[in-house]
Coordinates of C-alpha atoms in Angstrom, one line a residue:
M1 CA 4.2 9.4 -26.2
A2 CA 4.0 6.1 -25.5
F3 CA 7.4 6.4 -24.7
V4 CA 7.2 9.7 -23.0
K5 CA 5.0 8.2 -20.5
N6 CA 6.8 5.1 -19.9
L7 CA 9.5 6.8 -19.5
I8 CA 8.2 9.0 -16.7
L9 CA 6.7 5.8 -14.9
V10 CA 9.2 4.0 -14.7
L11 CA 11.1 7.3 -13.5
V12 CA 8.8 7.6 -10.9
W13 CA 9.0 4.1 -9.9
L14 CA 12.6 3.9 -10.1
I15 CA 12.3 6.8 -7.1
L16 CA 9.7 5.7 -4.8
T17 CA 11.5 1.7 -5.1
Y18 CA 15.0 4.1 -4.0
I19 CA 13.3 5.6 -1.1
S20 CA 10.9 2.7 -0.3
S21 CA 14.5 0.2 -0.6
T22 CA 16.2 3.2 1.8
L23 CA 13.5 2.5 4.6
V24 CA 13.8 -1.5 4.2
V25 CA 17.4 -1.2 5.0
T26 CA 17.5 1.3 7.4
F27 CA 15.2 -1.1 9.8
F28 CA 16.6 -3.6 8.8
R29 CA 20.4 -2.6 9.7
H30 CA 19.0 -1.2 13.5
Q31 CA 17.8 -3.8 15.8
I32 CA 15.7 -1.2 18.0
F33 CA 12.7 -1.2 15.1
Y34 CA 12.8 -5.6 15.8
D35 CA 11.3 -5.2 18.6
D36 CA 8.5 -2.5 17.7
P37 CA 5.2 -3.2 16.2
R38 CA 4.7 0.1 15.2
Y39 CA 7.7 0.0 12.7
I40 CA 7.5 -4.0 11.7
L41 CA 3.4 -2.5 10.7
F42 CA 4.9 -0.2 9.1
I43 CA 7.7 -1.5 6.5
H44 CA 5.4 -4.0 6.1
M45 CA 3.1 -1.2 3.9
V46 CA 6.4 -0.2 2.4
V47 CA 6.9 -4.2 1.0
N48 CA 3.7 -4.7 0.3
D49 CA 3.2 -1.0 -2.0
G50 CA 6.0 -1.5 -3.3
V51 CA 5.3 -5.0 -4.9
Q52 CA 2.3 -4.3 -5.6
L53 CA 4.1 -0.5 -7.5
T54 CA 6.0 -2.5 -9.1
V55 CA 3.6 -5.2 -10.6
T56 CA 0.8 -2.5 -11.6
I57 CA 4.0 -0.5 -13.5
T58 CA 4.7 -3.8 -15.7
L59 CA 1.2 -4.0 -16.3
F60 CA 0.7 -1.0 -17.8
I61 CA 4.4 -0.9 -19.9
L62 CA 3.1 -4.3 -20.7
S63 CA -0.2 -3.5 -22.4
Y64 CA 2.3 -0.2 -24.3
I65 CA 4.5 -2.5 -25.6
F66 CA 2.1 -6.2 -26.3
Y67 CA -0.9 -4.9 -25.9
K68 CA -2.7 -8.3 -25.1
I69 CA -1.1 -10.9 -22.8
N70 CA -1.3 -14.8 -22.0
V71 CA -4.5 -14.7 -20.0
S72 CA -2.2 -17.5 -17.6
F73 CA 0.5 -14.5 -16.9
C74 CA -2.5 -12.0 -16.6
C75 CA -4.0 -13.8 -13.7
F76 CA -0.5 -14.1 -12.1
F77 CA -0.3 -9.9 -12.0
I78 CA -3.7 -9.4 -11.7
L79 CA -4.6 -11.4 -8.2
V80 CA -1.3 -10.2 -7.2
A81 CA -1.9 -6.7 -7.8
V82 CA -5.6 -6.6 -6.0
F83 CA -3.9 -9.0 -3.1
T84 CA -1.8 -6.0 -1.9
T85 CA -4.3 -3.0 -3.0
R86 CA -6.0 -5.0 -0.6
N87 CA -3.5 -5.0 2.3
T88 CA -2.6 -1.3 2.6
P89 CA -5.9 -0.2 3.9
V90 CA -6.3 -3.3 6.1
N91 CA -2.5 -2.8 7.0
L92 CA -3.8 1.1 7.9
A93 CA -6.5 -0.3 10.3
S94 CA -3.8 -2.5 11.8
M95 CA -1.1 0.9 12.6
A96 CA -4.3 2.4 13.9
I97 CA -5.0 0.3 16.2
E98 CA -1.8 -0.1 17.5
R99 CA -1.4 3.9 17.7
Y100 CA -4.8 4.1 19.7
V101 CA -3.8 1.5 22.3
A102 CA 0.0 2.7 22.9
I103 CA -2.2 6.1 23.8
C104 CA -5.1 4.8 25.6
H105 CA -3.5 2.1 27.3
P106 CA -0.1 2.6 27.4
L107 CA 0.4 0.2 30.4
R108 CA -0.7 -2.7 28.5
Y109 CA 0.7 -2.0 26.0
S110 CA 3.6 -4.5 26.4
Q111 CA 1.3 -7.1 26.5
I112 CA -1.3 -6.3 23.6
C113 CA 0.8 -5.2 21.0
T114 CA 3.9 -8.2 20.8
V115 CA 6.0 -8.7 18.4
R116 CA 4.6 -12.3 17.8
R117 CA 1.1 -11.0 17.9
T118 CA 2.0 -8.3 15.2
Y119 CA 3.6 -10.8 13.0
M120 CA -0.3 -12.7 13.2
V121 CA -1.7 -10.2 12.6
I122 CA 0.3 -9.5 8.9
G123 CA -0.5 -12.9 8.8
L124 CA -3.9 -12.6 8.8
I125 CA -4.4 -9.4 7.2
W126 CA -3.0 -11.9 4.2
F127 CA -5.8 -14.3 4.7
I128 CA -8.6 -11.5 4.9
C129 CA -7.3 -10.0 1.6
M130 CA -6.3 -13.2 0.0
A131 CA -9.4 -15.4 0.2
P132 CA -12.3 -13.8 -1.2
D133 CA -10.5 -12.6 -4.0
I134 CA -8.7 -16.5 -4.8
T135 CA -12.2 -18.2 -5.6
D136 CA -12.1 -15.6 -8.3
L137 CA -9.9 -18.3 -9.6
F138 CA -11.6 -21.1 -8.8
V139 CA -14.9 -19.9 -10.6
T140 CA -13.0 -19.3 -13.5
L141 CA -11.3 -22.5 -13.7
A142 CA -14.5 -24.5 -13.2
T143 CA -16.6 -22.3 -16.0
E144 CA -13.6 -21.0 -18.1
P145 CA -12.3 -24.3 -20.7
L146 CA -8.5 -25.2 -20.8
S147 CA -8.3 -23.3 -24.1
F148 CA -9.3 -20.0 -22.4
F149 CA -6.0 -19.6 -20.5
H150 CA -3.6 -20.4 -23.7
E151 CA -5.5 -17.4 -25.3
S152 CA -4.1 -13.3 -25.1
V153 CA -6.1 -10.9 -23.7
F154 CA -5.5 -6.7 -22.9
C155 CA -4.7 -7.3 -19.2
L156 CA -8.1 -6.0 -17.1
R157 CA -9.3 -7.9 -14.6
Q158 CA -13.1 -8.2 -16.3
N159 CA -11.1 -9.2 -19.3
V160 CA -9.7 -12.7 -17.1
F161 CA -12.0 -13.1 -14.6
K162 CA -15.6 -12.5 -16.7
D163 CA -18.4 -14.7 -14.5
A164 CA -21.4 -11.8 -13.4
I165 CA -21.3 -13.2 -10.1
L166 CA -17.4 -12.8 -9.4
A167 CA -18.2 -8.4 -9.8
E168 CA -21.3 -8.2 -8.0
K169 CA -19.0 -10.0 -5.1
R170 CA -16.2 -7.5 -5.3
K171 CA -18.6 -4.9 -4.5
A172 CA -19.9 -6.1 -1.9
F173 CA -15.8 -6.8 0.1
D174 CA -14.9 -3.9 -1.0
I175 CA -18.0 -2.1 0.9
I176 CA -17.3 -4.2 3.8
Y177 CA -13.5 -3.6 3.4
F178 CA -13.8 -0.1 3.6
S179 CA -16.9 0.6 5.8
C180 CA -14.4 -1.4 8.3
V181 CA -11.4 0.1 8.1
F182 CA -12.9 3.7 8.0
L183 CA -15.1 2.8 11.0
T184 CA -11.4 1.9 12.9
L185 CA -10.0 4.8 11.6
V186 CA -12.6 6.7 13.0
F187 CA -12.9 5.0 16.5
T188 CA -9.2 5.0 16.8
Y189 CA -9.1 8.9 16.0
L190 CA -12.1 9.9 18.1
R191 CA -10.7 7.4 21.3
I192 CA -7.0 9.2 21.1
L193 CA -8.9 12.9 20.5
F194 CA -10.3 12.1 24.6
A195 CA -7.1 11.0 25.3
A196 CA -5.9 13.6 25.1
R197 CA -7.7 15.8 26.5
A198 CA -7.9 13.9 29.6
L199 CA -3.9 13.8 29.8
S200 CA -2.3 16.8 29.9
T201 CA 0.6 14.7 30.2
E202 CA 0.1 13.1 27.4
R203 CA -0.8 14.8 24.5
T204 CA 1.8 15.9 23.1
S205 CA 2.1 12.2 21.7
A206 CA -1.7 11.9 21.6
K207 CA -1.4 14.7 19.0
K208 CA 1.3 13.2 16.6
A209 CA -0.8 9.6 17.0
R210 CA -4.4 12.3 16.3
N211 CA -2.3 13.4 13.5
T212 CA -0.9 10.0 12.0
I213 CA -4.2 8.5 11.8
L214 CA -5.6 11.5 9.8
L215 CA -3.0 11.1 7.4
H216 CA -3.5 7.1 7.4
G217 CA -7.3 8.4 6.4
V218 CA -5.8 10.5 3.6
Q219 CA -4.3 7.6 2.4
L220 CA -7.0 5.8 2.7
A221 CA -8.9 7.6 0.6
M222 CA -6.7 7.1 -1.7
C223 CA -6.8 3.7 -2.1
M224 CA -10.2 3.6 -2.4
L225 CA -10.1 5.6 -5.4
S226 CA -8.5 2.8 -7.2
Y227 CA -12.0 1.4 -6.4
I228 CA -13.8 4.0 -8.1
S229 CA -11.8 4.8 -10.9
P230 CA -13.4 2.5 -13.2
S231 CA -16.3 4.1 -13.2
V232 CA -14.5 7.6 -13.6
E233 CA -12.9 6.5 -16.2
V234 CA -16.1 6.1 -17.9
I235 CA -17.5 9.4 -17.2
L236 CA -14.1 11.3 -18.8
H237 CA -14.6 8.9 -21.5
I238 CA -17.3 10.6 -22.1
I239 CA -16.4 14.3 -21.6
F240 CA -13.2 13.8 -23.8
P241 CA -13.8 10.8 -26.3
G242 CA -10.5 9.4 -28.0
R243 CA -8.4 9.9 -24.7
T244 CA -8.5 7.2 -24.2
L245 CA -4.6 6.6 -23.3
E246 CA -3.9 9.8 -22.0
I247 CA -6.9 8.8 -19.4
R248 CA -5.5 5.6 -18.2
F249 CA -2.1 7.2 -18.0
A250 CA -3.1 10.0 -15.6
N251 CA -5.7 7.9 -13.9
Y252 CA -2.7 5.5 -12.8
L253 CA -0.6 8.4 -12.1
I254 CA -3.1 9.6 -9.1
V255 CA -4.4 6.4 -8.6
Y256 CA -1.7 4.5 -8.1
M257 CA 1.6 6.2 -7.6
L258 CA 0.5 9.3 -5.7
P259 CA -0.3 7.5 -2.5
R260 CA 2.7 6.0 -2.8
F261 CA 4.6 8.9 -1.5
L262 CA 2.9 9.3 1.8
S263 CA 3.5 6.5 3.6
P264 CA 7.7 7.8 3.8
I265 CA 6.4 10.9 4.2
I266 CA 4.3 10.1 7.3
Y267 CA 7.6 7.4 8.9
G268 CA 10.7 8.4 7.1
V269 CA 10.4 12.0 7.7
R270 CA 7.9 12.8 10.8
D271 CA 8.7 10.0 13.5
Q272 CA 11.1 11.0 14.8
K273 CA 12.7 7.8 15.9
F274 CA 13.1 6.7 11.8
R275 CA 13.8 9.6 11.0
K276 CA 17.5 9.8 13.1
Y277 CA 18.8 6.6 11.6
F278 CA 17.3 7.2 7.8
R279 CA 19.6 10.1 8.3
M280 CA 22.4 8.6 9.8
Y281 CA 22.0 5.4 6.9
L282 CA 21.8 8.5 4.5
L283 CA 24.9 10.3 5.8
C284 CA 26.8 7.1 6.4
S285 CA 26.1 6.2 2.4
R286 CA 27.2 8.5 1.0
C287 CA 30.2 8.8 3.2
K288 CA 31.1 5.6 2.1
K289 CA 31.2 7.4 -1.6
T290 CA 33.5 10.0 -0.6
G291 CA 36.1 7.8 1.3
P292 CA 37.1 10.4 4.2
G293 CA 35.6 10.7 7.2
V294 CA 33.6 7.0 7.5
K295 CA 34.5 6.7 10.6
D296 CA 32.2 9.8 12.0
C297 CA 29.5 8.1 10.1
M298 CA 29.3 5.2 12.0

């Protein structure tokens, strides 16, 4: 049963990795995306989610194979997983703001949303997502003996960063992060909604932007599942005693893997510009495999 579960996870991960890799290659093969902040933020989220999924699935499989791993390695995996998990909602907020500027301030868009500023925003995303949680490592280094980092533990955050104050700090920052992102999505959605009513010529673009932000809201809701899942697991353990492994498996599929299917749908399928080049890349890849007709693809 454990082999089947891990096989399913690996197969789903391979599918997601293939889709994400195709999106990334499509982005880097076409100069047209390099100068568009919208797609730069998108591809950053795709890469970020790919790293997050790879790290978490590695931890999941290691927990089945070895059960316990070295604390030092566990710290590294946990911190990378936390950083990339936090990045996603903040990246969603940045993408919503970009859509808001494009629809509500189109004449100032090229001045506000520049490529340079977009990369600065990505750097800021990493800073504000890493700063609160990197302190967990410093507190643990200060409070735990050096021998602790040579021990082996079941790799969970609470088993490594054990100080009770850290748990309260995490809850506070989680509330702050998601409140800010939620308010940003609501604000940008309402402003675009009002803009669509006021500007008849921009109603189609505004409608698409509004729907995109709605999908970002769904992504945010799914991201929030990762923060309430420990509490849900406790309740499920009470309802279904002795089903710990099954609950962990279902939780991982729903909380960590399912949300990663949305990004390719939002931009890889819904977005006309990206879909055009995405299909072109797939057709070219198929032509190169079959041989004839390569020139037609190019």
